Amino acid sequence: MVELSQVADKFLDDVAKNAAKVNSYLSDAYDVLTSDLHDGIAQTPYEIVHQEDRVKLKYYKSNSGKKKRNTPLLVVYALINRETMLDLQPGRSVVEKFLNDGMDVYMIEWGYPSFKDKYLTIDDHVNGYLDNMVDFVREKENSQKVNLMGICMGGTFCTMYSSLHPEKVKNLVLTVTPTNFETNEGLLHVWMKKIDVDKVVDGFGNLPGDIMNFGFLLLNPARLMIDKYKGFLNNMDNKPFLENFIRMERWIYDSPDFPGETFRQFIKDLYQKNLLIKNELVIGGNKVDLKKITMPVLNIYAKFDHLVPPSAADKFTSVIGSKDKEDLCLETGHIGIYVSSKYQNEFAPKISSWLLERDSEDKKNGSEKQGKKTASEAA
Amino acid sequence: MEKTFDKKFEQKRSEMFENWISLSGQFFGDLAKVWNNGDVGSFSQKDFEKSMEQANNIWSLSVKSWESFLSSLKNPDESFLSEKSMEERRKTLEKIMNAMSESFRIFYDKSMEQAESLKNNFTNMDFNKIDKELFKKWESFYEKELSRIFGMPQVGLGREYQEKIAGTLDKFNLFNAAVIEFIYFLYLPMEKTFILMQKDMEKMIAEGKLPENSEEYYNMWLKKLEAHYMAMFHSNEYISVMAKALENMAQFKSARDSVLEDVVSSMPIPTKSEIDEMYKELSDLKRTVKRLEKESKN
C-alpha cells in the first residue's frame, strides 16, 4: 500500500529532477519570445472594392491560372469575431485554398460597430448591406446571380437572404449555421433562452465584444481558461507552436461589439422563439419562407460543435424547397472546421468541387445557360 | 441706561435661544419619531407628509429665530461676549449636540434592529456552513431592509439628482452581490473537483495504483473539472445566477450613465441621450435615403 507521504515525496522528486531542465527551458523560451515571430493573420492580398458605412467588401483575386468560374462567390461572415479566421495563416487558409482552385472570392467585412450602429436591425444587415454587396458583385462580374457562402450567424443571414431574394442566389453554402434554435444540446441555446435581452441591450446599447468573449470562455473554462494556457506554458520554446498560438489569440479576442437592435432581435426571434425554421420570421415587413429557398444547398456542420450543435443545423435541408441539397457532418468542432489542417483539406475542396459542379453560366445581360461540369472537366 | 439695555438684550437673547432650542428639539424629536414608529418602509405616505409639514413649520420658525438673532448682532453696542452669555451659548450648543446625537442614535439603533433579522438567519458564523443559501438570504435581506433606504423619497431642489444617485448605489450593491454569487458558482466545480480528486487519490493509494507522473494527475483533474462545469452550466440555478449577473451589470450601467449625464449636462458637451437621439434620427434617415436610392435605380 502506498502512503500519502510517498505521493508528496514523488512530487518533490519530480520537481528536483526537472529543476535543471526548467532553467534551460526558460532560457530557450525567452529566446523564442523575443525573436521575430511570424504571427500575423489575414496575409493573403486583397482589395477593398466597395464600402457602405462600416461594412467593406474584400476581393481576393485568384492567380492560379485556372479557368475563371462563371458565378462569383460571396462569403458572409458572422457579426461575432472577424472574417480573418478564414485566412488565418499561409498554408492554413480557406481563402487561399479557394484561390488555388481558381475561385475569386468576395468577402464581407462587417467592421467594428460603434454606438451609431446600435439601431441597425437584422433587416438593415440582410436587406441592406448584404443585398447591396450582392448587387455590387453581380454588377461587377456581369452575373445574374452569386454563390453565397455563410459562416455561422452569417449563414443564418444568408438563409434569410436566399428566401427573400432567391433570384439573386445561384447556390447556397452554409457552414456551421444555426437555423433551428429549439435544442438544448449547445450551452448557448440553453443560456440564451433565459437572458432578459431587453435589459442587456437597454443597458449596453451594443453588446460589448469583451462580454461575448467572456461568455464564450465560460462555455468550457477548464479547457479554454486553464488547459489552453498550460499548453502555452509547456511550449514557449517551440516557435511554430507559439506563432500559431498567438495567431489564434489575436483572432479570438478580436471581437467587435454586436449591434444592439440586431442582437435583441436575434435572441428574441431566433434563440427564444425559433421563428426562422417555423417560417414565422419577419424581416423588413416580409415573412422569411424557407420553402422559397429552391437553389442548390450544401449544409456543412460539425459533430463536436459546442456553439452550433448538429441538432441546430441538421433540420434545415428538410424544410426548404430545394431539390438539390446535401448535408455534410464533419467530425470536428466549430472552429476546427476552418482552421484544422486535417479538415481544411476536406472542407474547402468539398465546397469548391460542389460549386464547380453547379457552375453554369448566368450572365446578367444574357440568357441563363444550364449545365453541369465535373471537377475533372474544369481542371 | 446702559445697564437697562444689557438686561433687555440678555433677556431677549435668552428667550430667543430657548425658543430656538425648543424648536430644534421638536424638529429632531419629530425625525426620531419617524424612526421610532417602526419600519421606514411601513411608515405611511400620509404620516410622512404630516411629519414633513410639521418639520417644515419648525424649520421656518428656527430660521426666523436666527434672523432675529443675527439682527441683534448688527448693533455694535450690544456685545454678547460676556461670561454669562458664553456659558449660555455653550449650554445651548450642548443641547443641540445632544438632540442631534440622540437622533443619530435612534437611526443607528433602527439600522441595527433591521440587521438583526440577517443575524437570525445565521446561527453561528461557521464558514463551513456558508453555501449558496447565503446569497438568497442576503438578497432577501437587502431587498427588504437596505434597498428601501435607497428608495426613500427625496425632497427639495436636488430631489431628482439625489434619487438618481441613491438608485445608482442601490443598483451597484445589487450588481456586486450578483457578481459575487456568480463567482462563487464558478468556484463550486473547482472545490468539488479537488474533493473528488482527494478521494480518488486515497483510493488509488489504498490500491497501490498511483499515476506515474504529474501530467496524469493533471489530466485526471482536468477531466473531472470539465465534467463538473458542464453539469453545472446546464442547471437552472446556474443559468439564473448568470443571467442575473449580466442583467444587474446592465442595470447598474444604465443608472450610472444617467448620473453621469447629469454631470455632463452642465458642461458644453452633448449627453449620451442627445447623441443617441441623433443616431436614431440618422439611422432612420439613412434607411429612408437608401430605400429611395434603390427605388430610383430600379
XYZ file of C-alpha atoms in Angstrom:
677
model
C 0.000 0.000 0.000
C 1.252 3.450 -0.912
C 1.320 6.150 1.764
C 0.253 9.716 1.145
C 3.721 10.875 2.158
C 5.151 8.799 -0.680
C 2.985 10.746 -3.157
C 4.314 14.005 -1.791
C 7.876 12.696 -1.990
C 7.320 11.692 -5.592
C 6.158 15.180 -6.486
C 9.190 16.704 -4.795
C 11.467 14.253 -6.624
C 9.892 15.256 -9.930
C 10.427 18.919 -9.166
C 14.064 18.323 -8.179
C 14.761 16.246 -11.297
C 13.218 18.868 -13.548
C 14.842 21.897 -11.968
C 17.804 21.910 -14.342
C 15.546 21.259 -17.330
C 13.300 24.157 -16.325
C 16.197 26.604 -16.365
C 17.238 25.515 -19.823
C 13.590 25.590 -20.999
C 13.064 29.122 -19.707
C 16.224 30.294 -21.413
C 15.047 28.827 -24.754
C 11.552 30.230 -24.219
C 12.982 33.686 -23.630
C 14.924 33.466 -26.897
C 11.807 32.438 -28.819
C 9.540 35.016 -27.196
C 11.954 37.818 -28.012
C 12.671 36.622 -31.561
C 10.887 37.811 -34.719
C 7.625 35.900 -34.627
C 5.613 35.449 -37.819
C 2.279 35.677 -36.080
C 0.337 37.946 -38.429
C -3.095 36.900 -39.633
C -5.017 37.610 -42.862
C -1.878 37.728 -45.014
C -3.480 36.923 -48.392
C -3.567 40.099 -50.513
C -6.972 41.598 -51.177
C -8.560 44.777 -52.394
C -11.458 46.698 -50.851
C -13.753 47.095 -53.836
C -16.818 48.516 -52.145
C -17.755 50.102 -48.851
C -21.006 51.138 -47.265
C -20.790 52.743 -43.827
C -18.545 50.499 -41.726
C -19.106 47.453 -43.980
C -16.430 46.667 -46.537
C -16.240 44.214 -49.403
C -12.921 42.401 -49.751
C -11.959 40.997 -53.117
C -9.373 38.207 -53.423
C -8.286 37.527 -56.991
C -7.155 34.050 -57.958
C -3.790 33.818 -59.751
C -3.922 30.059 -60.146
C -4.162 30.238 -63.931
C -7.222 28.006 -63.821
C -10.351 28.877 -65.753
C -12.372 31.579 -64.024
C -15.629 30.356 -62.517
C -18.864 31.632 -64.020
C -20.518 32.515 -60.734
C -18.743 34.740 -58.238
C -18.514 33.604 -54.625
C -19.543 35.934 -51.814
C -18.582 34.858 -48.296
C -20.685 36.221 -45.438
C -19.144 36.004 -42.001
C -20.922 36.338 -38.629
C -21.201 39.559 -36.631
C -19.244 37.780 -33.887
C -15.437 37.794 -34.161
C -13.928 38.544 -37.560
C -13.695 37.066 -41.029
C -9.883 36.898 -40.707
C -10.429 33.363 -39.376
C -10.847 32.184 -42.989
C -7.338 33.379 -43.756
C -5.539 32.617 -40.533
C -2.087 31.936 -41.988
C -0.447 30.998 -45.267
C -0.891 27.262 -45.781
C -3.803 27.170 -43.350
C -6.268 29.416 -45.117
C -9.679 28.615 -46.579
C -9.386 31.687 -48.807
C -6.025 30.530 -50.133
C -7.438 27.114 -50.961
C -10.349 28.658 -52.886
C -7.961 30.911 -54.816
C -5.720 27.960 -55.671
C -8.803 26.240 -57.072
C -9.438 29.141 -59.423
C -12.207 30.800 -57.425
C -12.175 34.552 -56.971
C -13.512 35.350 -53.527
C -15.580 38.292 -52.316
C -15.900 38.526 -48.563
C -17.897 40.901 -46.372
C -16.027 42.559 -43.544
C -18.637 43.821 -41.102
C -16.165 46.117 -39.354
C -16.423 47.415 -35.815
C -19.907 48.664 -34.957
C -19.936 51.835 -32.892
C -22.740 53.472 -30.903
C -24.219 54.876 -34.076
C -24.833 51.323 -35.286
C -26.884 50.273 -32.300
C -30.187 50.906 -34.076
C -29.328 48.664 -37.022
C -31.629 45.667 -37.251
C -31.375 42.281 -38.982
C -33.295 43.903 -41.837
C -30.547 46.522 -42.237
C -27.927 43.796 -42.405
C -29.794 41.379 -44.690
C -31.885 43.585 -46.974
C -29.487 46.494 -46.660
C -25.766 45.758 -46.550
C -25.887 42.154 -47.794
C -28.263 42.942 -50.654
C -26.183 45.925 -51.705
C -22.996 43.841 -51.655
C -24.681 41.137 -53.741
C -25.834 43.753 -56.256
C -22.350 45.228 -56.401
C -20.776 41.818 -57.130
C -23.432 40.979 -59.737
C -22.795 44.282 -61.454
C -19.019 43.999 -61.317
C -18.961 40.411 -62.524
C -21.814 40.898 -65.007
C -23.539 37.950 -63.408
C -27.239 37.396 -62.763
C -26.559 35.537 -59.553
C -23.900 34.933 -56.927
C -22.877 31.915 -54.884
C -23.441 32.668 -51.210
C -21.359 31.038 -48.520
C -22.382 31.776 -44.943
C -20.305 31.246 -41.818
C -22.183 30.581 -38.565
C -24.541 33.534 -37.980
C -23.523 34.844 -41.421
C -25.094 31.632 -42.733
C -28.321 32.460 -40.893
C -28.286 35.852 -42.652
C -27.665 34.061 -45.993
C -30.631 31.782 -45.297
C -32.899 34.771 -44.745
C -31.478 36.483 -47.822
C -31.911 33.434 -50.055
C -35.545 33.186 -49.042
C -36.232 36.891 -49.638
C -34.090 37.277 -52.818
C -33.884 33.785 -54.393
C -33.494 35.303 -57.853
C -30.026 36.581 -56.932
C -28.605 33.393 -55.383
C -27.248 30.637 -57.595
C -26.016 28.238 -54.898
C -26.142 28.444 -51.136
C -23.398 27.014 -48.938
C -23.974 27.056 -45.196
C -21.207 26.209 -42.764
C -21.871 25.628 -39.030
C -25.028 27.676 -39.420
C -27.711 27.717 -36.728
C -31.183 27.512 -38.239
C -33.037 25.519 -35.596
C -32.801 27.090 -32.158
C -35.111 24.683 -30.341
C -32.378 22.477 -28.948
C -30.760 22.001 -25.576
C -27.567 20.481 -26.912
C -25.414 23.605 -27.047
C -24.982 25.717 -23.934
C -25.569 28.915 -25.896
C -29.008 27.660 -26.847
C -29.791 26.877 -23.212
C -28.419 30.141 -21.838
C -29.860 32.494 -24.430
C -33.388 31.337 -23.663
C -33.090 32.658 -20.119
C -31.492 36.065 -20.503
C -33.545 39.238 -20.413
C -32.200 40.672 -23.640
C -34.136 43.937 -23.224
C -32.303 44.785 -20.000
C -28.970 43.888 -21.601
C -29.472 45.926 -24.782
C -31.080 48.865 -22.951
C -28.109 48.955 -20.595
C -25.242 48.388 -23.012
C -26.530 49.648 -26.363
C -24.288 47.375 -28.404
C -23.289 44.135 -26.717
C -19.588 44.595 -25.859
C -17.190 42.158 -27.548
C -15.443 41.569 -24.209
C -18.642 40.317 -22.619
C -19.216 37.977 -25.561
C -15.646 36.707 -25.269
C -16.089 36.046 -21.586
C -19.315 34.194 -22.366
C -17.515 32.013 -24.919
C -14.743 31.218 -22.424
C -17.383 30.162 -19.934
C -18.624 27.520 -22.362
C -15.643 25.421 -21.296
C -13.462 27.164 -18.699
C -11.440 24.032 -17.902
C -10.160 23.804 -21.481
C -10.269 27.430 -22.594
C -9.015 29.166 -19.458
C -6.723 26.531 -17.944
C -5.627 23.757 -20.288
C -5.048 26.083 -23.231
C -2.601 28.227 -21.277
C -0.958 25.185 -19.718
C -0.249 24.143 -23.311
C 1.182 27.587 -23.947
C 3.460 27.390 -20.886
C 4.658 23.944 -21.964
C 5.536 25.093 -25.480
C 7.005 28.548 -25.123
C 10.282 27.305 -26.601
C 8.537 25.941 -29.693
C 8.460 28.733 -32.287
C 5.916 27.287 -34.762
C 3.603 26.375 -31.856
C 3.963 29.829 -30.371
C 3.270 31.546 -33.702
C 0.102 29.508 -34.209
C -0.960 30.127 -30.641
C -0.510 33.889 -30.921
C -2.380 33.951 -34.244
C -5.359 32.230 -32.637
C -5.199 34.558 -29.644
C -5.151 37.549 -31.975
C -8.174 36.254 -33.831
C -10.221 35.014 -30.906
C -10.016 38.224 -28.890
C -10.583 40.450 -31.905
C -14.265 40.831 -31.104
C -16.244 43.747 -32.448
C -19.270 44.841 -30.422
C -22.588 43.413 -31.564
C -25.151 45.990 -32.832
C -27.782 46.243 -30.083
C -31.045 46.021 -32.014
C -29.752 43.171 -34.174
C -28.738 41.316 -31.011
C -32.146 41.930 -29.429
C -33.961 40.596 -32.494
C -31.597 37.657 -32.994
C -32.034 36.486 -29.404
C -35.781 37.078 -29.190
C -36.904 35.887 -32.617
C -34.400 33.092 -33.097
C -32.964 31.777 -29.818
C -36.115 32.355 -27.792
C -38.958 31.936 -30.324
C -37.246 29.862 -33.034
C -39.211 31.734 -35.719
C -36.897 31.033 -38.677
C -37.475 27.316 -39.035
C -41.197 27.801 -38.360
C -41.399 30.192 -41.351
C -42.675 32.912 -38.999
C -39.722 35.280 -39.009
C -40.492 38.716 -40.408
C -37.665 40.858 -41.796
C -38.363 44.318 -43.162
C -42.084 43.573 -43.278
C -41.601 40.348 -45.282
C -42.016 36.837 -43.978
C -38.979 34.588 -44.398
C -40.442 31.495 -46.044
C -37.828 28.751 -46.227
C -39.826 26.972 -48.962
C -38.745 29.809 -51.249
C -35.177 28.551 -50.986
C -35.085 26.459 -54.152
C -31.450 26.850 -55.263
C -28.924 24.034 -54.608
C -27.899 23.955 -50.950
C -24.817 22.480 -49.287
C -25.137 22.421 -45.499
C -21.916 21.624 -43.618
C -21.857 21.313 -39.838
C -19.562 19.825 -37.197
C -20.239 16.859 -34.977
C -18.415 18.282 -31.945
C -19.548 21.863 -32.356
C -20.265 23.312 -28.891
C -21.739 26.543 -30.283
C -23.891 25.236 -33.133
C -24.526 21.597 -32.298
C -25.653 19.279 -35.131
C -29.271 19.497 -33.927
C -29.193 23.263 -34.540
C -28.061 22.789 -38.152
C -29.322 19.470 -39.496
C -33.071 20.245 -39.754
C -32.610 22.951 -42.345
C -32.435 20.903 -45.549
C -35.663 19.088 -44.646
C -37.729 22.283 -44.560
C -36.508 24.138 -47.664
C -37.876 23.987 -51.194
C -34.620 22.899 -52.872
C -34.389 19.555 -54.647
C -30.593 19.635 -54.911
C -29.438 19.660 -51.304
C -26.763 17.964 -49.273
C -25.846 17.716 -45.601
C -22.271 17.064 -44.591
C -21.278 16.450 -40.980
C -17.555 16.679 -40.268
C -16.081 15.121 -37.150
C -14.609 18.299 -35.741
C -15.610 21.427 -33.819
C -16.957 24.889 -34.615
C -13.587 26.461 -35.324
C -11.697 23.300 -36.271
C -13.732 23.103 -39.461
C -11.909 26.206 -40.750
C -8.527 26.096 -39.059
C -7.551 22.473 -38.541
C -5.194 21.342 -41.299
C -6.946 17.981 -41.495
C -10.450 19.341 -42.048
C -9.367 22.217 -44.259
C -8.260 19.598 -46.759
C -11.724 18.107 -46.651
C -13.872 21.182 -46.151
C -12.547 23.712 -48.685
C -12.095 21.226 -51.587
C -15.615 19.888 -50.968
C -17.145 23.367 -51.278
C -15.007 24.159 -54.299
C -15.925 21.000 -56.183
C -19.598 21.191 -55.186
C -19.811 24.744 -56.543
C -17.905 23.822 -59.682
C -20.420 21.080 -60.447
C -23.151 23.724 -60.325
C -21.259 26.496 -62.095
C -23.426 27.077 -65.137
C -23.131 30.452 -66.850
C -25.563 33.107 -65.640
C -24.748 36.333 -67.473
C -26.653 39.305 -66.150
C -27.387 40.664 -69.604
C -27.769 37.270 -71.347
C -29.923 34.186 -71.060
C -29.197 31.561 -68.430
C -27.287 28.537 -69.601
C -27.807 25.325 -67.717
C -25.276 22.598 -67.407
C -23.001 20.755 -65.133
C -19.266 20.464 -65.129
C -17.335 17.981 -63.173
C -14.285 18.943 -61.217
C -12.058 16.979 -63.600
C -13.532 18.704 -66.682
C -12.859 22.100 -65.194
C -9.323 21.143 -64.273
C -29.403 103.349 30.753
C -26.590 101.057 29.632
C -27.473 98.515 32.321
C -31.127 98.562 31.330
C -30.125 97.923 27.710
C -27.823 94.992 28.693
C -30.556 93.427 30.768
C -33.069 93.836 27.988
C -30.651 92.430 25.435
C -29.743 89.426 27.623
C -33.402 88.700 28.214
C -34.215 88.950 24.533
C -31.332 86.721 23.546
C -32.117 84.193 26.234
C -35.730 83.963 25.075
C -34.592 83.592 21.511
C -32.199 80.737 22.351
C -34.782 78.951 24.454
C -37.273 79.286 21.655
C -34.774 78.040 19.114
C -33.668 75.093 21.278
C -37.237 74.086 21.863
C -37.984 74.255 18.139
C -34.842 72.317 17.267
C -35.760 69.736 19.859
C -39.171 69.390 18.264
C -37.584 69.124 14.820
C -35.136 66.372 15.759
C -37.695 64.757 18.020
C -40.041 64.593 15.072
C -37.352 62.977 12.954
C -36.753 60.489 15.730
C -40.480 59.715 15.787
C -40.308 58.716 12.151
C -37.775 56.047 13.079
C -39.493 55.121 16.329
C -42.790 54.500 14.572
C -41.345 51.284 13.183
C -40.130 50.114 9.832
C -39.400 53.018 7.479
C -40.902 51.032 4.672
C -44.173 50.686 6.618
C -44.384 54.408 7.522
C -47.412 55.534 5.538
C -47.287 58.316 2.962
C -49.876 60.305 4.971
C -47.832 60.062 8.184
C -44.775 61.055 6.302
C -46.407 64.099 4.692
C -47.765 65.217 8.084
C -44.365 64.917 9.704
C -42.724 66.760 6.877
C -45.245 69.593 7.138
C -44.610 69.859 10.873
C -40.886 69.752 10.347
C -41.114 72.499 7.734
C -43.035 74.721 10.160
C -40.448 74.183 12.838
C -37.705 74.884 10.382
C -39.353 78.174 9.307
C -39.635 79.282 12.943
C -35.999 78.369 13.509
C -34.966 80.447 10.551
C -36.959 83.392 11.917
C -35.221 82.993 15.270
C -31.874 83.036 13.545
C -32.857 86.190 11.650
C -33.776 87.861 14.890
C -30.523 86.718 16.491
C -28.454 87.978 13.586
C -30.224 91.353 13.573
C -29.304 91.771 17.238
C -25.660 91.397 16.274
C -25.901 94.405 13.942
C -25.682 96.808 16.873
C -22.027 97.082 17.907
C -23.039 98.275 21.379
C -24.883 95.078 22.106
C -21.887 92.995 22.995
C -22.578 89.387 23.724
C -19.122 88.316 24.758
C -19.888 88.399 28.441
C -19.001 85.337 30.518
C -22.607 84.624 31.246
C -23.671 84.672 27.629
C -20.709 82.462 26.651
C -21.782 79.913 29.251
C -25.325 80.118 27.994
C -24.135 79.535 24.429
C -22.079 76.518 25.472
C -25.139 75.014 27.144
C -27.162 75.732 24.046
C -24.663 74.025 21.778
C -24.564 71.088 24.137
C -28.326 70.800 23.897
C -28.161 70.904 20.095
C -25.450 68.262 20.002
C -27.419 66.089 22.393
C -30.532 66.380 20.268
C -28.584 65.508 17.134
C -26.705 62.654 18.707
C -29.980 61.267 20.036
C -31.414 61.363 16.511
C -28.410 59.571 15.077
C -28.548 57.024 17.872
C -32.152 56.302 17.037
C -31.256 55.978 13.359
C -28.332 53.678 14.210
C -30.416 51.568 16.608
C -33.069 51.226 13.949
C -30.493 50.050 11.388
C -29.062 47.577 13.893
C -32.555 46.303 14.628
C -33.006 45.682 10.931
C -29.608 43.995 10.702
C -30.732 41.652 13.482
C -33.005 39.952 11.002
C -29.915 38.944 8.982
C -28.210 37.664 12.103
C -31.231 35.498 12.855
C -30.709 33.730 9.552
C -27.273 32.512 10.544
C -26.930 30.868 13.906
C -23.162 30.974 14.310
C -20.676 32.273 11.795
C -19.398 28.921 10.579
C -17.574 29.185 7.252
C -18.165 25.504 6.610
C -21.882 26.185 6.595
C -21.771 29.046 4.147
C -23.412 27.899 0.968
C -25.470 29.316 -1.862
C -28.344 29.901 0.599
C -26.285 32.763 1.968
C -26.757 34.699 -1.266
C -30.507 34.161 -1.267
C -30.761 35.301 2.334
C -28.602 38.327 1.693
C -30.687 39.218 -1.374
C -33.908 38.918 0.563
C -32.486 40.929 3.488
C -31.136 43.586 1.139
C -34.427 43.967 -0.708
C -36.492 44.049 2.487
C -34.292 46.310 4.577
C -31.456 48.150 2.844
C -32.829 48.724 -0.632
C -35.735 50.640 0.907
C -33.356 53.172 2.391
C -32.002 53.922 -1.099
C -35.598 54.109 -2.293
C -36.653 56.652 0.352
C -38.319 59.656 -1.269
C -36.028 62.631 -1.614
C -37.204 66.246 -1.359
C -36.168 69.686 -2.381
C -34.290 71.220 -5.252
C -31.836 68.351 -5.635
C -34.516 65.649 -5.340
C -34.080 64.227 -8.830
C -30.284 64.061 -8.578
C -30.367 62.553 -5.091
C -32.852 59.925 -6.226
C -30.657 59.031 -9.180
C -27.543 58.755 -7.016
C -29.356 56.658 -4.411
C -30.759 54.488 -7.213
C -27.279 54.013 -8.664
C -25.893 52.999 -5.270
C -28.726 50.515 -4.957
C -28.005 49.080 -8.423
C -24.294 48.980 -7.632
C -24.948 46.924 -4.494
C -27.243 44.571 -6.396
C -24.654 44.208 -9.169
C -21.876 43.463 -6.673
C -23.991 40.896 -4.862
C -24.911 39.221 -8.170
C -21.283 39.134 -9.344
C -20.063 37.678 -6.040
C -22.737 34.997 -6.253
C -21.770 34.287 -9.877
C -18.072 33.987 -8.980
C -18.985 31.702 -6.097
C -20.831 29.454 -8.552
C -17.799 29.386 -10.851
C -15.687 28.286 -7.906
C -18.001 25.399 -6.913
C -16.822 22.901 -9.590
C -13.209 23.636 -8.582
C -13.941 22.805 -4.970
C -15.929 19.719 -5.899
C -13.140 18.513 -8.193
C -10.451 18.902 -5.536
C -12.527 16.976 -3.009
C -13.222 14.206 -5.509
C -9.598 14.128 -6.569
C -8.548 13.699 -2.938
C -10.940 10.772 -2.514
C -9.764 9.148 -5.746
C -6.168 9.504 -4.691
C -6.895 7.916 -1.335
C -8.477 5.030 -3.205
C -5.512 4.753 -5.554
C -3.108 4.873 -2.627
C -5.025 2.038 -0.988
C -4.842 0.028 -4.203
C -1.229 0.982 -4.827
C -2.076 2.273 -8.301
C -0.808 5.793 -8.326
C -0.152 7.534 -11.667
C 3.459 7.620 -12.800
C 3.801 11.350 -13.422
C 2.204 14.676 -12.582
C 0.818 15.013 -16.120
C -1.510 12.095 -15.420
C -2.738 13.743 -12.220
C -3.358 16.933 -14.141
C -5.324 15.134 -16.848
C -7.446 13.347 -14.262
C -8.159 16.626 -12.519
C -8.950 18.470 -15.761
C -11.360 15.793 -16.940
C -13.253 15.884 -13.670
C -13.275 19.687 -13.620
C -14.646 19.849 -17.153
C -17.393 17.367 -16.294
C -18.384 19.317 -13.177
C -18.522 22.599 -15.082
C -20.629 21.059 -17.821
C -23.063 19.624 -15.280
C -23.371 22.956 -13.503
C -23.703 25.036 -16.679
C -26.834 23.137 -17.646
C -28.513 23.663 -14.259
C -31.349 26.166 -13.970
C -29.811 27.557 -10.812
C -26.554 28.488 -12.543
C -28.324 29.921 -15.576
C -30.476 32.183 -13.433
C -27.431 33.370 -11.439
C -25.520 34.079 -14.662
C -28.474 35.892 -16.225
C -28.941 37.925 -13.043
C -25.274 38.985 -13.014
C -25.492 40.119 -16.639
C -28.793 41.931 -16.155
C -27.669 43.633 -12.937
C -24.499 44.771 -14.673
C -26.561 46.292 -17.474
C -28.941 47.960 -14.990
C -26.102 49.401 -12.948
C -24.547 50.733 -16.147
C -27.849 52.404 -17.102
C -28.183 54.007 -13.655
C -24.543 55.129 -13.640
C -24.865 56.590 -17.143
C -27.913 58.533 -16.021
C -25.974 60.129 -13.136
C -23.024 60.881 -15.417
C -25.413 62.544 -17.843
C -26.479 64.952 -15.120
C -22.839 65.864 -14.582
C -22.165 66.208 -18.304
C -25.316 68.265 -18.890
C -23.726 71.202 -17.021
C -20.808 71.185 -19.454
C -20.776 72.429 -23.032
C -20.767 68.869 -24.450
C -23.666 66.720 -25.673
C -25.005 63.979 -23.417
C -25.290 60.300 -24.358
C -29.079 60.598 -24.654
C -28.738 63.523 -27.026
C -26.206 61.633 -29.144
C -28.412 58.535 -29.059
C -31.351 60.565 -30.261
C -29.228 61.908 -33.083
C -28.019 58.423 -34.011
C -31.605 57.211 -34.082
C -32.598 60.031 -36.411
C -29.526 59.383 -38.523
C -30.349 55.662 -38.779
C -33.927 56.405 -39.825
C -32.791 58.996 -42.348
C -30.160 56.681 -43.839
C -32.721 53.908 -44.137
C -35.075 56.234 -45.999
C -32.363 57.601 -48.288
C -31.091 54.108 -49.115
C -34.601 52.886 -49.879
C -35.301 55.867 -52.147
C -31.917 55.417 -53.847
C -32.704 51.764 -54.527
C -36.192 52.589 -55.792
C -34.837 55.248 -58.135
C -32.258 52.784 -59.523
C -34.899 50.140 -60.182
